[in-house]
Amino acid sequence: MNISSIPSSTSLPNVDVWQGIDWCPSDRQQVQLQALYTEVITANQQLNLTRITAPEEFWEKHLWDSVRGVGELISDSRALQVIDIGTGAGFPGLPLAIARADWQLTLVDSTNKKIGFIESIAPELDLPNIHPLVSRIEELGQQRQHRHQYDLALVRAVASANVCAEYALPLVKVGGTAILYRGNWTEEEASSLELAVAKLGGEIVKTDLFHTPLTNSIRHCIWLHKTTDTHPYYPRAIGIPTQKPL
Ligand code: SAM
């Protein structure tokens, strides 16, 4: 293990920094968030899960960002069925599973080692509400047990917005929501996404612009509403969405 790349302080910032969010961790949730951080930076030595390892940066870019992205849904009274597409080391899915023990979260990634990591830490974090799954999302979107099954689909840092929409919308129930976590966001991207989303049975209903609390970095979360069933043609076969984006 390369000890020098473990941060000297491994304590997350205190709970009072959860500003701008209608949620604050309980003592138990704070312990779970701390355990998540410790597990990620320890496993990072072998698995190269993330380049974000300093406690404050990890808290802001992985924990706060994951929770803030779902906006007011974090305090919604409903227990949602959620899918996190291209979850990597578990973001945004794991912080949300800690914040909402009543939500069921399917965490999908095509990489074995990342899903293996999530499986290995689930008992330690006491998270029976997560369901890690190795799969290409193009395959999952055509499977009956996943297609049109979710209230909420989340996609952070996976591909261009149009590709993320083709991954996400087939999995969402009519009346449900997909949220695309983006950094910068342009008019051109918005126009292009509008056309793509219409083909997938959805519409853009909100562009949530906000800044992160420590480094003032810009974020846009694009909210898509599922209006009608997605045509069976979508998602297209593995690799096609990225090769020929809608
Ligand atoms: N969402 C995480 C985050 O924000 O930290 C991870 C982002 S990482 C840059 C992108 C992840 O998406 C990778 O782990 C990759 O394996 C996964 N991915 C990309 N395309 C995918 C696909 N078609 N199906 C499943 N996973 C995919």
PDB file of C-alpha atoms and ligand atoms in Angstrom:
ATOM      1  CA  MET A   1       0.000   0.000   0.000  1.00  0.00           C
ATOM      2  CA  ASN A   2       1.269   3.466  -0.872  1.00  0.00           C
ATOM      3  CA  ILE A   3       0.774   5.217   2.477  1.00  0.00           C
ATOM      4  CA  SER A   4       1.970   8.595   1.182  1.00  0.00           C
ATOM      5  CA  SER A   5      -1.131   9.012  -0.979  1.00  0.00           C
ATOM      6  CA  ILE A   6      -3.514   8.609   1.972  1.00  0.00           C
ATOM      7  CA  PRO A   7      -4.394  12.124   3.246  1.00  0.00           C
ATOM      8  CA  SER A   8      -2.852  12.894   6.655  1.00  0.00           C
ATOM      9  CA  SER A   9      -6.272  13.972   8.019  1.00  0.00           C
ATOM     10  CA  THR A  10      -9.064  11.552   7.234  1.00  0.00           C
ATOM     11  CA  SER A  11     -11.907  13.312   9.042  1.00  0.00           C
ATOM     12  CA  LEU A  12     -14.707  14.768   6.969  1.00  0.00           C
ATOM     13  CA  PRO A  13     -15.897  18.338   7.639  1.00  0.00           C
ATOM     14  CA  ASN A  14     -18.532  18.763  10.338  1.00  0.00           C
ATOM     15  CA  VAL A  15     -22.273  18.404   9.711  1.00  0.00           C
ATOM     16  CA  ASP A  16     -22.946  22.150   9.777  1.00  0.00           C
ATOM     17  CA  VAL A  17     -21.441  22.441   6.299  1.00  0.00           C
ATOM     18  CA  TRP A  18     -24.487  20.779   4.698  1.00  0.00           C
ATOM     19  CA  GLN A  19     -25.716  24.185   3.633  1.00  0.00           C
ATOM     20  CA  GLY A  20     -28.112  24.755   0.751  1.00  0.00           C
ATOM     21  CA  ILE A  21     -29.628  21.286   1.199  1.00  0.00           C
ATOM     22  CA  ASP A  22     -32.873  20.368   2.918  1.00  0.00           C
ATOM     23  CA  TRP A  23     -31.167  17.510   4.734  1.00  0.00           C
ATOM     24  CA  CYS A  24     -28.615  17.174   7.515  1.00  0.00           C
ATOM     25  CA  PRO A  25     -26.981  13.864   8.490  1.00  0.00           C
ATOM     26  CA  SER A  26     -27.894  12.230  11.790  1.00  0.00           C
ATOM     27  CA  ASP A  27     -25.053  10.921  13.975  1.00  0.00           C
ATOM     28  CA  ARG A  28     -25.517   7.490  12.400  1.00  0.00           C
ATOM     29  CA  GLN A  29     -25.445   8.904   8.867  1.00  0.00           C
ATOM     30  CA  GLN A  30     -22.338  10.954   9.676  1.00  0.00           C
ATOM     31  CA  VAL A  31     -20.611   7.731  10.812  1.00  0.00           C
ATOM     32  CA  GLN A  32     -21.698   6.027   7.563  1.00  0.00           C
ATOM     33  CA  LEU A  33     -20.384   8.924   5.433  1.00  0.00           C
ATOM     34  CA  GLN A  34     -17.080   8.830   7.300  1.00  0.00           C
ATOM     35  CA  ALA A  35     -16.882   5.044   6.806  1.00  0.00           C
ATOM     36  CA  LEU A  36     -17.569   5.489   3.088  1.00  0.00           C
ATOM     37  CA  TYR A  37     -14.721   7.983   2.830  1.00  0.00           C
ATOM     38  CA  THR A  38     -12.328   5.719   4.727  1.00  0.00           C
ATOM     39  CA  GLU A  39     -13.240   2.696   2.579  1.00  0.00           C
ATOM     40  CA  VAL A  40     -12.813   4.627  -0.697  1.00  0.00           C
ATOM     41  CA  ILE A  41      -9.411   6.083   0.152  1.00  0.00           C
ATOM     42  CA  THR A  42      -8.160   2.756   1.487  1.00  0.00           C
ATOM     43  CA  ALA A  43      -9.333   0.779  -1.560  1.00  0.00           C
ATOM     44  CA  ASN A  44      -8.062   3.538  -3.839  1.00  0.00           C
ATOM     45  CA  GLN A  45      -4.505   2.342  -3.231  1.00  0.00           C
ATOM     46  CA  GLN A  46      -5.211  -0.810  -5.224  1.00  0.00           C
ATOM     47  CA  LEU A  47      -8.238   0.019  -7.317  1.00  0.00           C
ATOM     48  CA  ASN A  48      -7.650   3.596  -8.476  1.00  0.00           C
ATOM     49  CA  LEU A  49     -11.271   4.542  -7.845  1.00  0.00           C
ATOM     50  CA  THR A  50     -11.002   8.326  -7.673  1.00  0.00           C
ATOM     51  CA  ARG A  51      -8.470  11.138  -7.899  1.00  0.00           C
ATOM     52  CA  ILE A  52     -10.424  13.073  -5.237  1.00  0.00           C
ATOM     53  CA  THR A  53      -8.941  11.987  -1.901  1.00  0.00           C
ATOM     54  CA  ALA A  54      -8.482  15.039   0.368  1.00  0.00           C
ATOM     55  CA  PRO A  55     -11.282  15.124   2.992  1.00  0.00           C
ATOM     56  CA  GLU A  56     -12.793  18.516   2.114  1.00  0.00           C
ATOM     57  CA  GLU A  57     -12.624  17.913  -1.626  1.00  0.00           C
ATOM     58  CA  PHE A  58     -14.115  14.433  -1.199  1.00  0.00           C
ATOM     59  CA  TRP A  59     -16.897  15.856   0.946  1.00  0.00           C
ATOM     60  CA  GLU A  60     -17.709  18.603  -1.576  1.00  0.00           C
ATOM     61  CA  LYS A  61     -17.275  16.784  -4.907  1.00  0.00           C
ATOM     62  CA  HIS A  62     -18.519  13.334  -3.956  1.00  0.00           C
ATOM     63  CA  LEU A  63     -20.799  13.659  -0.909  1.00  0.00           C
ATOM     64  CA  TRP A  64     -22.392  17.116  -1.044  1.00  0.00           C
ATOM     65  CA  ASP A  65     -22.618  17.080  -4.851  1.00  0.00           C
ATOM     66  CA  SER A  66     -24.342  13.664  -4.904  1.00  0.00           C
ATOM     67  CA  VAL A  67     -27.031  14.752  -2.430  1.00  0.00           C
ATOM     68  CA  ARG A  68     -27.508  18.290  -3.750  1.00  0.00           C
ATOM     69  CA  GLY A  69     -28.081  16.945  -7.269  1.00  0.00           C
ATOM     70  CA  VAL A  70     -31.485  15.494  -6.444  1.00  0.00           C
ATOM     71  CA  GLY A  71     -32.701  18.870  -5.149  1.00  0.00           C
ATOM     72  CA  GLU A  72     -35.945  18.822  -3.208  1.00  0.00           C
ATOM     73  CA  LEU A  73     -36.383  15.075  -3.762  1.00  0.00           C
ATOM     74  CA  ILE A  74     -34.001  14.478  -0.860  1.00  0.00           C
ATOM     75  CA  SER A  75     -36.819  15.433   1.507  1.00  0.00           C
ATOM     76  CA  ASP A  76     -39.661  13.973  -0.577  1.00  0.00           C
ATOM     77  CA  SER A  77     -42.051  11.830   1.437  1.00  0.00           C
ATOM     78  CA  ARG A  78     -42.105   9.020  -1.154  1.00  0.00           C
ATOM     79  CA  ALA A  79     -39.786   6.006  -0.981  1.00  0.00           C
ATOM     80  CA  LEU A  80     -38.323   5.977  -4.490  1.00  0.00           C
ATOM     81  CA  GLN A  81     -36.956   3.230  -6.741  1.00  0.00           C
ATOM     82  CA  VAL A  82     -33.706   4.740  -8.013  1.00  0.00           C
ATOM     83  CA  ILE A  83     -31.061   3.690 -10.542  1.00  0.00           C
ATOM     84  CA  ASP A  84     -27.558   5.186 -10.615  1.00  0.00           C
ATOM     85  CA  ILE A  85     -26.147   4.712 -14.117  1.00  0.00           C
ATOM     86  CA  GLY A  86     -22.332   4.417 -14.405  1.00  0.00           C
ATOM     87  CA  THR A  87     -21.976   4.673 -10.628  1.00  0.00           C
ATOM     88  CA  GLY A  88     -18.190   4.100 -10.590  1.00  0.00           C
ATOM     89  CA  ALA A  89     -17.138   3.943  -6.927  1.00  0.00           C
ATOM     90  CA  GLY A  90     -20.778   4.635  -5.953  1.00  0.00           C
ATOM     91  CA  PHE A  91     -21.568   8.268  -6.764  1.00  0.00           C
ATOM     92  CA  PRO A  92     -24.146   9.671  -6.498  1.00  0.00           C
ATOM     93  CA  GLY A  93     -25.789   6.387  -5.346  1.00  0.00           C
ATOM     94  CA  LEU A  94     -23.982   5.626  -2.068  1.00  0.00           C
ATOM     95  CA  PRO A  95     -24.396   9.032  -0.362  1.00  0.00           C
ATOM     96  CA  LEU A  96     -28.071   8.958  -1.382  1.00  0.00           C
ATOM     97  CA  ALA A  97     -28.501   5.435   0.013  1.00  0.00           C
ATOM     98  CA  ILE A  98     -27.084   6.752   3.310  1.00  0.00           C
ATOM     99  CA  ALA A  99     -29.305   9.848   3.238  1.00  0.00           C
ATOM    100  CA  ARG A 100     -32.472   7.895   2.331  1.00  0.00           C
ATOM    101  CA  ALA A 101     -32.559   4.429   3.903  1.00  0.00           C
ATOM    102  CA  ASP A 102     -36.127   4.061   2.579  1.00  0.00           C
ATOM    103  CA  TRP A 103     -35.079   4.402  -1.085  1.00  0.00           C
ATOM    104  CA  GLN A 104     -34.016   1.317  -3.052  1.00  0.00           C
ATOM    105  CA  LEU A 105     -30.973   2.079  -5.197  1.00  0.00           C
ATOM    106  CA  THR A 106     -29.711  -0.044  -8.089  1.00  0.00           C
ATOM    107  CA  LEU A 107     -26.072   0.926  -8.726  1.00  0.00           C
ATOM    108  CA  VAL A 108     -24.905  -0.095 -12.217  1.00  0.00           C
ATOM    109  CA  ASP A 109     -21.483  -0.054 -13.799  1.00  0.00           C
ATOM    110  CA  SER A 110     -19.862  -2.062 -16.561  1.00  0.00           C
ATOM    111  CA  THR A 111     -16.614  -2.389 -14.567  1.00  0.00           C
ATOM    112  CA  ASN A 112     -16.333  -5.460 -12.332  1.00  0.00           C
ATOM    113  CA  LYS A 113     -13.787  -3.994  -9.934  1.00  0.00           C
ATOM    114  CA  LYS A 114     -15.956  -0.945  -9.133  1.00  0.00           C
ATOM    115  CA  ILE A 115     -19.092  -2.986  -8.451  1.00  0.00           C
ATOM    116  CA  GLY A 116     -16.948  -5.492  -6.508  1.00  0.00           C
ATOM    117  CA  PHE A 117     -15.764  -2.618  -4.321  1.00  0.00           C
ATOM    118  CA  ILE A 118     -19.347  -1.455  -3.659  1.00  0.00           C
ATOM    119  CA  GLU A 119     -20.423  -5.025  -2.812  1.00  0.00           C
ATOM    120  CA  SER A 120     -17.501  -5.365  -0.417  1.00  0.00           C
ATOM    121  CA  ILE A 121     -18.347  -2.220   1.595  1.00  0.00           C
ATOM    122  CA  ALA A 122     -22.157  -2.633   1.731  1.00  0.00           C
ATOM    123  CA  PRO A 123     -22.135  -4.704   4.975  1.00  0.00           C
ATOM    124  CA  GLU A 124     -19.608  -2.372   6.635  1.00  0.00           C
ATOM    125  CA  LEU A 125     -21.780   0.644   5.815  1.00  0.00           C
ATOM    126  CA  ASP A 126     -24.968  -1.227   6.740  1.00  0.00           C
ATOM    127  CA  LEU A 127     -26.732  -0.426   3.470  1.00  0.00           C
ATOM    128  CA  PRO A 128     -29.294  -3.166   2.692  1.00  0.00           C
ATOM    129  CA  ASN A 129     -31.033  -0.734   0.301  1.00  0.00           C
ATOM    130  CA  ILE A 130     -28.347  -0.857  -2.411  1.00  0.00           C
ATOM    131  CA  HIS A 131     -28.329  -3.352  -5.281  1.00  0.00           C
ATOM    132  CA  PRO A 132     -24.977  -3.291  -7.111  1.00  0.00           C
ATOM    133  CA  LEU A 133     -25.014  -4.698 -10.650  1.00  0.00           C
ATOM    134  CA  VAL A 134     -22.364  -5.241 -13.333  1.00  0.00           C
ATOM    135  CA  SER A 135     -23.905  -4.489 -16.717  1.00  0.00           C
ATOM    136  CA  ARG A 136     -23.715  -2.313 -19.783  1.00  0.00           C
ATOM    137  CA  ILE A 137     -26.604   0.080 -19.474  1.00  0.00           C
ATOM    138  CA  GLU A 138     -27.626  -0.459 -23.115  1.00  0.00           C
ATOM    139  CA  GLU A 139     -28.432  -4.090 -22.197  1.00  0.00           C
ATOM    140  CA  LEU A 140     -30.227  -3.246 -18.970  1.00  0.00           C
ATOM    141  CA  GLY A 141     -32.469  -0.758 -20.739  1.00  0.00           C
ATOM    142  CA  GLN A 142     -33.873  -3.588 -22.875  1.00  0.00           C
ATOM    143  CA  GLN A 143     -34.516  -5.973 -19.985  1.00  0.00           C
ATOM    144  CA  ARG A 144     -38.085  -6.246 -18.743  1.00  0.00           C
ATOM    145  CA  GLN A 145     -37.113  -6.264 -15.048  1.00  0.00           C
ATOM    146  CA  HIS A 146     -35.416  -2.859 -15.426  1.00  0.00           C
ATOM    147  CA  ARG A 147     -37.112  -1.101 -18.375  1.00  0.00           C
ATOM    148  CA  HIS A 148     -39.726   1.504 -17.281  1.00  0.00           C
ATOM    149  CA  GLN A 149     -39.244   0.401 -13.638  1.00  0.00           C
ATOM    150  CA  TYR A 150     -37.631   3.376 -11.887  1.00  0.00           C
ATOM    151  CA  ASP A 151     -39.033   6.564 -10.339  1.00  0.00           C
ATOM    152  CA  LEU A 152     -35.662   8.246 -10.623  1.00  0.00           C
ATOM    153  CA  ALA A 153     -32.579   7.682 -12.818  1.00  0.00           C
ATOM    154  CA  LEU A 154     -29.307   9.485 -12.055  1.00  0.00           C
ATOM    155  CA  VAL A 155     -26.294   9.899 -14.334  1.00  0.00           C
ATOM    156  CA  ARG A 156     -23.131  11.714 -13.262  1.00  0.00           C
ATOM    157  CA  ALA A 157     -19.934  12.053 -15.342  1.00  0.00           C
ATOM    158  CA  VAL A 158     -20.667   9.185 -17.728  1.00  0.00           C
ATOM    159  CA  ALA A 159     -21.011  10.620 -21.267  1.00  0.00           C
ATOM    160  CA  SER A 160     -22.444  13.551 -23.227  1.00  0.00           C
ATOM    161  CA  ALA A 161     -25.929  14.658 -22.187  1.00  0.00           C
ATOM    162  CA  ASN A 162     -27.674  13.110 -25.203  1.00  0.00           C
ATOM    163  CA  VAL A 163     -26.005   9.755 -24.537  1.00  0.00           C
ATOM    164  CA  CYS A 164     -26.930   9.952 -20.840  1.00  0.00           C
ATOM    165  CA  ALA A 165     -30.561  10.622 -21.832  1.00  0.00           C
ATOM    166  CA  GLU A 166     -30.603   7.523 -24.062  1.00  0.00           C
ATOM    167  CA  TYR A 167     -29.186   5.471 -21.168  1.00  0.00           C
ATOM    168  CA  ALA A 168     -31.577   6.881 -18.568  1.00  0.00           C
ATOM    169  CA  LEU A 169     -35.036   7.485 -20.031  1.00  0.00           C
ATOM    170  CA  PRO A 170     -35.812   3.882 -21.114  1.00  0.00           C
ATOM    171  CA  LEU A 171     -35.380   2.853 -17.460  1.00  0.00           C
ATOM    172  CA  VAL A 172     -37.783   5.463 -16.054  1.00  0.00           C
ATOM    173  CA  LYS A 173     -41.528   4.928 -15.476  1.00  0.00           C
ATOM    174  CA  VAL A 174     -43.962   7.292 -17.148  1.00  0.00           C
ATOM    175  CA  GLY A 175     -44.316  10.166 -14.687  1.00  0.00           C
ATOM    176  CA  GLY A 176     -40.797   9.588 -13.327  1.00  0.00           C
ATOM    177  CA  THR A 177     -37.641  11.692 -13.540  1.00  0.00           C
ATOM    178  CA  ALA A 178     -34.094  11.435 -14.850  1.00  0.00           C
ATOM    179  CA  ILE A 179     -31.453  13.835 -13.532  1.00  0.00           C
ATOM    180  CA  LEU A 180     -28.288  14.466 -15.544  1.00  0.00           C
ATOM    181  CA  TYR A 181     -25.511  15.863 -13.322  1.00  0.00           C
ATOM    182  CA  ARG A 182     -23.471  18.303 -15.430  1.00  0.00           C
ATOM    183  CA  GLY A 183     -20.793  20.941 -14.791  1.00  0.00           C
ATOM    184  CA  ASN A 184     -20.946  23.670 -17.421  1.00  0.00           C
ATOM    185  CA  TRP A 185     -24.034  23.760 -19.611  1.00  0.00           C
ATOM    186  CA  THR A 186     -24.518  25.606 -22.917  1.00  0.00           C
ATOM    187  CA  GLU A 187     -27.510  26.704 -25.004  1.00  0.00           C
ATOM    188  CA  GLU A 188     -26.265  24.384 -27.786  1.00  0.00           C
ATOM    189  CA  GLU A 189     -26.264  21.389 -25.455  1.00  0.00           C
ATOM    190  CA  ALA A 190     -29.744  22.316 -24.238  1.00  0.00           C
ATOM    191  CA  SER A 191     -31.147  22.569 -27.809  1.00  0.00           C
ATOM    192  CA  SER A 192     -29.546  19.298 -28.842  1.00  0.00           C
ATOM    193  CA  LEU A 193     -30.766  17.522 -25.689  1.00  0.00           C
ATOM    194  CA  GLU A 194     -34.317  18.774 -26.239  1.00  0.00           C
ATOM    195  CA  LEU A 195     -34.474  16.982 -29.607  1.00  0.00           C
ATOM    196  CA  ALA A 196     -32.931  13.782 -28.223  1.00  0.00           C
ATOM    197  CA  VAL A 197     -35.254  13.682 -25.218  1.00  0.00           C
ATOM    198  CA  ALA A 198     -38.355  14.088 -27.397  1.00  0.00           C
ATOM    199  CA  LYS A 199     -37.348  10.903 -29.310  1.00  0.00           C
ATOM    200  CA  LEU A 200     -37.043   9.043 -25.984  1.00  0.00           C
ATOM    201  CA  GLY A 201     -40.476   9.921 -24.599  1.00  0.00           C
ATOM    202  CA  GLY A 202     -39.431  12.761 -22.337  1.00  0.00           C
ATOM    203  CA  GLU A 203     -39.056  16.497 -21.950  1.00  0.00           C
ATOM    204  CA  ILE A 204     -36.650  18.822 -20.171  1.00  0.00           C
ATOM    205  CA  VAL A 205     -38.521  20.310 -17.226  1.00  0.00           C
ATOM    206  CA  LYS A 206     -35.811  22.025 -15.193  1.00  0.00           C
ATOM    207  CA  THR A 207     -32.232  23.243 -15.378  1.00  0.00           C
ATOM    208  CA  ASP A 208     -31.029  23.545 -11.786  1.00  0.00           C
ATOM    209  CA  LEU A 209     -27.987  25.837 -11.616  1.00  0.00           C
ATOM    210  CA  PHE A 210     -26.000  25.968  -8.385  1.00  0.00           C
ATOM    211  CA  HIS A 211     -22.471  26.385  -7.021  1.00  0.00           C
ATOM    212  CA  THR A 212     -20.588  24.077  -4.693  1.00  0.00           C
ATOM    213  CA  PRO A 213     -20.101  25.481  -1.166  1.00  0.00           C
ATOM    214  CA  LEU A 214     -16.308  25.249  -0.740  1.00  0.00           C
ATOM    215  CA  THR A 215     -14.827  25.992  -4.171  1.00  0.00           C
ATOM    216  CA  ASN A 216     -17.794  27.775  -5.767  1.00  0.00           C
ATOM    217  CA  SER A 217     -17.650  25.410  -8.791  1.00  0.00           C
ATOM    218  CA  ILE A 218     -20.571  25.610 -11.195  1.00  0.00           C
ATOM    219  CA  ARG A 219     -23.075  22.773 -11.517  1.00  0.00           C
ATOM    220  CA  HIS A 220     -26.159  22.204 -13.651  1.00  0.00           C
ATOM    221  CA  CYS A 221     -28.577  19.393 -12.978  1.00  0.00           C
ATOM    222  CA  ILE A 222     -30.856  18.786 -15.936  1.00  0.00           C
ATOM    223  CA  TRP A 223     -34.238  17.311 -14.972  1.00  0.00           C
ATOM    224  CA  LEU A 224     -36.051  15.192 -17.552  1.00  0.00           C
ATOM    225  CA  HIS A 225     -39.677  14.187 -17.114  1.00  0.00           C
ATOM    226  CA  LYS A 226     -40.832  10.888 -18.645  1.00  0.00           C
ATOM    227  CA  THR A 227     -44.038  11.601 -20.546  1.00  0.00           C
ATOM    228  CA  THR A 228     -44.604   8.419 -22.609  1.00  0.00           C
ATOM    229  CA  ASP A 229     -43.113   4.927 -22.908  1.00  0.00           C
ATOM    230  CA  THR A 230     -39.785   4.932 -24.759  1.00  0.00           C
ATOM    231  CA  HIS A 231     -39.898   3.308 -28.202  1.00  0.00           C
ATOM    232  CA  PRO A 232     -38.412  -0.255 -28.087  1.00  0.00           C
ATOM    233  CA  TYR A 233     -35.696   0.909 -30.514  1.00  0.00           C
ATOM    234  CA  TYR A 234     -33.988   2.704 -27.557  1.00  0.00           C
ATOM    235  CA  PRO A 235     -31.503   2.236 -26.016  1.00  0.00           C
ATOM    236  CA  ARG A 236     -29.646   1.101 -29.121  1.00  0.00           C
ATOM    237  CA  ALA A 237     -27.052  -1.718 -29.022  1.00  0.00           C
ATOM    238  CA  ILE A 238     -23.852  -1.480 -26.954  1.00  0.00           C
ATOM    239  CA  GLY A 239     -21.623   1.347 -28.150  1.00  0.00           C
ATOM    240  CA  ILE A 240     -24.104   2.842 -30.630  1.00  0.00           C
ATOM    241  CA  PRO A 241     -25.339   5.651 -28.339  1.00  0.00           C
ATOM    242  CA  THR A 242     -21.787   6.992 -27.960  1.00  0.00           C
ATOM    243  CA  GLN A 243     -20.796   6.370 -31.612  1.00  0.00           C
ATOM    244  CA  LYS A 244     -23.937   7.959 -33.038  1.00  0.00           C
ATOM    245  CA  PRO A 245     -25.415  10.240 -30.365  1.00  0.00           C
ATOM    246  CA  LEU A 246     -29.033  11.256 -30.901  1.00  0.00           C
TER     247      LEU A 246
HETATM  248  N1  SAM B   1     -20.809   8.360 -11.617  1.00  0.00           N
HETATM  249  C1  SAM B   1     -19.499   8.211 -10.994  1.00  0.00           C
HETATM  250  C2  SAM B   1     -19.016   9.537 -10.449  1.00  0.00           C
HETATM  251  O1  SAM B   1     -19.613  10.558 -10.784  1.00  0.00           O
HETATM  252  O2  SAM B   1     -18.016   9.540  -9.693  1.00  0.00           O
HETATM  253  C3  SAM B   1     -18.475   7.551 -11.939  1.00  0.00           C
HETATM  254  C4  SAM B   1     -18.110   8.341 -13.133  1.00  0.00           C
HETATM  255  S1  SAM B   1     -16.922   7.513 -14.133  1.00  0.00           S
HETATM  256  C5  SAM B   1     -16.120   8.873 -14.867  1.00  0.00           C
HETATM  257  C6  SAM B   1     -17.954   6.831 -15.428  1.00  0.00           C
HETATM  258  C7  SAM B   1     -18.392   5.420 -15.140  1.00  0.00           C
HETATM  259  O3  SAM B   1     -19.413   5.071 -16.068  1.00  0.00           O
HETATM  260  C8  SAM B   1     -17.285   4.411 -15.287  1.00  0.00           C
HETATM  261  O4  SAM B   1     -17.149   3.689 -14.074  1.00  0.00           O
HETATM  262  C9  SAM B   1     -17.734   3.517 -16.439  1.00  0.00           C
HETATM  263  O5  SAM B   1     -17.378   2.162 -16.248  1.00  0.00           O
HETATM  264  C10 SAM B   1     -19.253   3.709 -16.435  1.00  0.00           C
HETATM  265  N2  SAM B   1     -19.896   3.528 -17.736  1.00  0.00           N
HETATM  266  C11 SAM B   1     -19.659   4.242 -18.875  1.00  0.00           C
HETATM  267  N3  SAM B   1     -20.457   3.801 -19.872  1.00  0.00           N
HETATM  268  C12 SAM B   1     -21.231   2.808 -19.358  1.00  0.00           C
HETATM  269  C13 SAM B   1     -22.251   1.946 -19.903  1.00  0.00           C
HETATM  270  N4  SAM B   1     -22.612   2.058 -21.184  1.00  0.00           N
HETATM  271  N5  SAM B   1     -22.822   1.036 -19.097  1.00  0.00           N
HETATM  272  C14 SAM B   1     -22.423   0.921 -17.797  1.00  0.00           C
HETATM  273  N6  SAM B   1     -21.471   1.701 -17.233  1.00  0.00           N
HETATM  274  C15 SAM B   1     -20.878   2.628 -17.995  1.00  0.00           C
END
